[in-house]
Coordinates of C-alpha atoms in Angstrom, one line a residue:
Chain A
M1 CA 103.9 93.9 144.8
I2 CA 105.9 91.3 143.1
V3 CA 106.1 91.6 139.3
T4 CA 107.8 88.8 137.3
T5 CA 107.9 87.2 133.9
L6 CA 108.1 83.8 135.6
E7 CA 105.2 81.5 136.3
H8 CA 106.0 81.3 140.0
V9 CA 107.7 83.2 142.7
P10 CA 110.8 81.4 143.8
G11 CA 110.5 79.9 147.2
K12 CA 106.8 80.9 147.6
K13 CA 103.5 79.1 147.2
I14 CA 100.6 80.5 145.3
K15 CA 97.5 80.7 147.5
K16 CA 94.9 82.2 145.2
H17 CA 94.5 83.0 141.6
F18 CA 92.6 86.0 140.4
G19 CA 93.0 85.5 136.6
L20 CA 94.2 88.0 134.0
V21 CA 95.0 91.6 134.8
Q22 CA 95.8 94.1 132.1
G23 CA 96.8 97.7 131.5
N24 CA 97.1 99.6 128.3
T25 CA 97.8 103.0 127.0
I26 CA 97.7 104.6 123.5
R27 CA 100.2 107.3 122.8
S28 CA 100.8 109.6 119.9
K29 CA 104.0 111.6 119.3
H30 CA 103.9 115.3 119.2
V31 CA 105.0 117.4 116.3
G32 CA 108.3 118.5 117.8
R33 CA 109.4 115.0 118.3
D34 CA 108.4 114.0 114.9
L35 CA 110.3 116.8 113.3
M36 CA 113.5 115.6 115.0
A37 CA 112.7 112.0 114.0
G38 CA 112.3 113.2 110.4
L39 CA 115.8 114.6 110.5
K40 CA 117.2 111.5 112.1
N41 CA 115.5 109.5 109.3
I42 CA 118.1 110.9 106.9
F43 CA 121.2 110.3 109.1
G44 CA 120.0 107.2 110.9
G45 CA 120.6 106.5 114.6
E46 CA 118.7 106.3 117.8
L47 CA 115.5 108.3 118.2
K48 CA 115.9 109.1 121.9
G49 CA 112.6 111.0 122.2
Y50 CA 110.8 107.9 120.9
T51 CA 112.7 105.6 123.2
E52 CA 111.7 107.7 126.2
L53 CA 108.1 108.0 125.1
L54 CA 107.7 104.3 124.6
S55 CA 109.5 103.5 127.9
E56 CA 107.2 105.9 129.8
S57 CA 104.1 104.6 128.1
R58 CA 105.1 101.0 128.9
Q59 CA 105.6 102.1 132.5
Q60 CA 102.2 103.6 132.6
A61 CA 100.6 100.4 131.1
T62 CA 102.4 98.4 133.8
E63 CA 101.1 100.7 136.5
R64 CA 97.6 100.4 135.3
M65 CA 97.9 96.6 135.3
L66 CA 99.3 96.8 138.9
A67 CA 96.5 99.0 140.0
Q68 CA 94.0 96.5 138.7
A69 CA 95.8 93.7 140.6
K70 CA 95.8 95.7 143.7
S71 CA 92.1 96.4 143.6
L72 CA 91.6 92.6 143.4
G73 CA 93.7 92.2 146.5
A74 CA 96.6 90.5 144.8
N75 CA 100.2 90.8 146.0
A76 CA 101.9 89.5 142.9
V77 CA 101.5 89.6 139.1
L78 CA 103.1 86.6 137.4
N79 CA 104.0 85.7 133.8
V80 CA 103.9 89.4 132.7
R81 CA 104.0 90.0 128.9
Y82 CA 104.3 93.2 127.0
S83 CA 102.9 93.8 123.6
T84 CA 103.0 96.8 121.2
S85 CA 100.8 97.4 118.3
S86 CA 100.4 100.4 116.0
I87 CA 96.7 101.5 115.9
T88 CA 96.6 104.4 113.5
Q89 CA 99.4 106.3 111.8
G90 CA 101.5 107.9 114.4
A91 CA 99.9 106.2 117.4
A92 CA 101.0 103.1 119.2
E93 CA 99.3 101.0 121.9
L94 CA 101.4 99.6 124.7
Y95 CA 99.8 96.7 126.5
A96 CA 100.9 94.8 129.6
Y97 CA 99.2 91.7 131.0
G98 CA 99.8 89.1 133.6
T99 CA 98.1 86.8 136.1
A100 CA 97.2 88.3 139.5
V101 CA 97.8 86.0 142.5
I102 CA 98.3 86.0 146.2
V103 CA 101.5 84.4 147.3
E104 CA 102.3 83.6 150.9
Chain B
M1 CA 116.1 119.1 88.7
T2 CA 116.3 120.5 92.2
G3 CA 114.3 117.4 93.3
V4 CA 117.0 115.1 92.0
G5 CA 119.6 117.3 93.6
I6 CA 118.0 117.1 97.0
F7 CA 117.5 113.4 96.5
L8 CA 121.2 112.8 95.8
V9 CA 122.3 115.0 98.7
L10 CA 120.1 113.1 101.1
L11 CA 121.3 109.8 99.7
F12 CA 124.9 110.9 100.2
L13 CA 124.3 112.2 103.7
G14 CA 122.5 109.0 104.6
F15 CA 125.2 106.9 103.2
V16 CA 128.1 108.7 105.0
F17 CA 126.5 109.5 108.4
G18 CA 124.4 106.3 108.5
R19 CA 127.5 104.2 108.0
L20 CA 129.5 106.1 110.5
A21 CA 126.8 105.9 113.1
E22 CA 126.3 102.2 112.5
K23 CA 130.0 101.5 112.8
R24 CA 130.3 103.5 116.0
H25 CA 127.3 101.7 117.4
F26 CA 128.6 98.3 116.6
N27 CA 131.9 99.1 118.3
S28 CA 130.2 100.4 121.3
L29 CA 128.0 97.3 121.5
A30 CA 131.0 95.0 121.3
R31 CA 132.7 96.9 124.0
R32 CA 129.8 97.0 126.4
E33 CA 128.8 93.4 125.7
K34 CA 132.3 92.3 126.9
L35 CA 131.7 94.2 130.1
A36 CA 128.3 92.7 130.6
A37 CA 129.4 89.2 129.8
N38 CA 129.4 88.1 133.4
L39 CA 125.7 88.8 133.7
P40 CA 123.8 86.1 131.8
A41 CA 120.4 86.6 130.3
V42 CA 118.6 83.4 129.5
N43 CA 115.1 82.6 128.2
M44 CA 114.7 79.6 130.5
K45 CA 112.1 79.7 133.3
V46 CA 114.1 77.8 135.9
L47 CA 116.2 79.6 138.4
P48 CA 119.9 78.6 138.6
V49 CA 120.8 76.6 141.6
G50 CA 123.4 77.9 144.1
L51 CA 122.2 81.4 144.4
G52 CA 120.4 80.7 147.7
E53 CA 117.4 82.7 148.7
C54 CA 116.6 85.4 146.2
R55 CA 113.9 87.9 145.2
T56 CA 112.9 88.8 141.7
R57 CA 112.2 91.9 139.8
L58 CA 111.0 92.8 136.4
V59 CA 113.6 94.6 134.3
S60 CA 113.4 95.9 130.8
G61 CA 115.3 97.9 128.3
N62 CA 114.1 99.5 125.1
V63 CA 115.4 101.4 122.1
V64 CA 114.1 103.0 119.0
I65 CA 116.4 103.1 116.1
S66 CA 115.8 104.9 112.8
I67 CA 116.9 103.9 109.4
D68 CA 118.9 106.3 107.3
Y69 CA 117.9 107.7 103.9
Y70 CA 120.4 105.5 102.0
K71 CA 118.9 102.3 103.5
K72 CA 115.5 103.5 102.8
V73 CA 116.2 104.0 99.2
L74 CA 118.0 100.7 99.0
S75 CA 114.9 99.0 100.4
W76 CA 112.7 100.6 97.7
F77 CA 114.9 99.0 95.0
R78 CA 115.0 95.8 96.9
S79 CA 111.2 95.7 97.0
I80 CA 111.2 95.7 93.2
F81 CA 113.3 92.6 92.9
G82 CA 112.7 90.9 96.2
G83 CA 115.4 89.1 98.2
E84 CA 117.4 89.7 101.3
L85 CA 117.4 93.1 102.9
R86 CA 120.9 93.2 104.5
S87 CA 120.7 96.9 105.6
Y88 CA 117.6 96.2 107.6
E89 CA 119.1 93.1 109.2
T90 CA 121.9 95.1 110.7
L91 CA 119.4 97.7 111.9
L92 CA 117.4 95.1 113.8
E93 CA 120.5 93.4 115.1
R94 CA 121.7 96.7 116.5
A95 CA 118.4 97.4 118.2
R96 CA 118.1 93.9 119.8
R97 CA 121.6 94.0 121.1
E98 CA 121.2 97.5 122.5
A99 CA 117.9 96.6 124.2
I100 CA 119.4 93.5 125.8
L101 CA 122.3 95.7 127.1
R102 CA 120.0 98.2 128.6
M103 CA 118.0 95.5 130.3
K104 CA 121.2 94.1 131.7
A105 CA 122.1 97.6 132.9
A106 CA 118.8 97.8 134.7
C107 CA 119.5 94.4 136.3
K108 CA 122.9 95.4 137.4
L109 CA 121.4 98.5 139.1
A110 CA 119.0 96.3 141.0
G111 CA 121.8 94.0 142.1
G112 CA 120.7 91.1 140.0
K113 CA 123.0 88.2 139.1
I114 CA 121.1 86.7 136.2
I115 CA 118.1 87.5 134.1
V116 CA 115.7 84.6 133.4
N117 CA 112.8 84.2 131.1
V118 CA 113.9 87.0 128.7
R119 CA 111.4 88.0 126.0
I120 CA 112.3 90.2 123.1
E121 CA 109.5 92.2 121.4
T122 CA 109.9 94.1 118.1
A123 CA 107.6 96.7 116.8
S124 CA 107.9 99.0 113.8
I125 CA 107.1 102.6 114.1
N126 CA 105.8 104.2 110.9
R127 CA 104.2 107.5 110.2
Y128 CA 102.7 108.5 106.9
S129 CA 103.6 105.1 105.4
Q130 CA 102.4 106.2 102.0
N131 CA 104.5 109.3 102.1
R132 CA 108.2 109.6 101.3
S133 CA 108.9 111.9 104.2
S134 CA 107.8 109.1 106.6
V135 CA 109.4 108.3 109.8
A136 CA 110.6 104.7 109.7
A137 CA 112.0 103.2 112.8
V138 CA 112.0 100.0 114.8
E139 CA 111.5 99.6 118.5
V140 CA 112.9 96.7 120.4
V141 CA 112.1 96.0 124.0
A142 CA 113.8 93.2 126.0
Y143 CA 112.4 92.3 129.3
G144 CA 112.9 89.5 131.9
T145 CA 113.1 88.7 135.5
A146 CA 116.2 89.8 137.4
V147 CA 117.2 87.3 140.1
I148 CA 118.6 89.1 143.1
P149 CA 120.2 87.1 145.9
Y150 CA 119.2 88.3 149.3
G151 CA 122.7 88.5 150.7
L152 CA 123.7 91.0 147.9
S153 CA 120.7 93.1 147.4
K154 CA 120.2 96.6 148.6
P155 CA 117.4 97.2 151.1

């Protein structure tokens, strides 16, 4: 499966469009992570736990998007975009979307 | 009275350690950016000519950076009078530069020579926004398409 932020695959022609595919996940942080984050909020600096959490979640959203593309029979997802939004306090939605296509 | 004491201690800790961390981070950013200077990241959609046949791959880098207590207090005062929030500007600058560097590291790992169509996304992470003991941080994710020439890529 080819995944790209471009609108084309270099050197390849698009044979069929399947339209938008998407994947999302909503995650909340657990108490332990928040405790550490509270401490870090005094001193400043990177919140490694949060970085990992969001990175994992984004990976999961991407995988869900790819699963949808696969079920349609696509072999590439073009013009992929990520978006993040906070839903309620302490929870965030990670969202990935793109266009599923067949390239030769 | 104890409340004021705790407040002042936190303020002092935030000021000292926050500054130290920021300075250290900026130094580290400058050093690593110099090392990554030969790997361009552009937000154009066209591939550079002269790379020959290549394949592409989505690469990304993200980072969550928290503000320190001193900056938080400073922002309370700022919100009374309005105006530029310098302390937050440096925070976001650090996060963006760090995210780009991590994306470049991912590209290097994949054997890429350039990253095209880079997007940078910022999100604020807040918990208990009405409460003083809130977690205030910012997440930046940078993502783009790594262009990997066939001759150089690993199987």
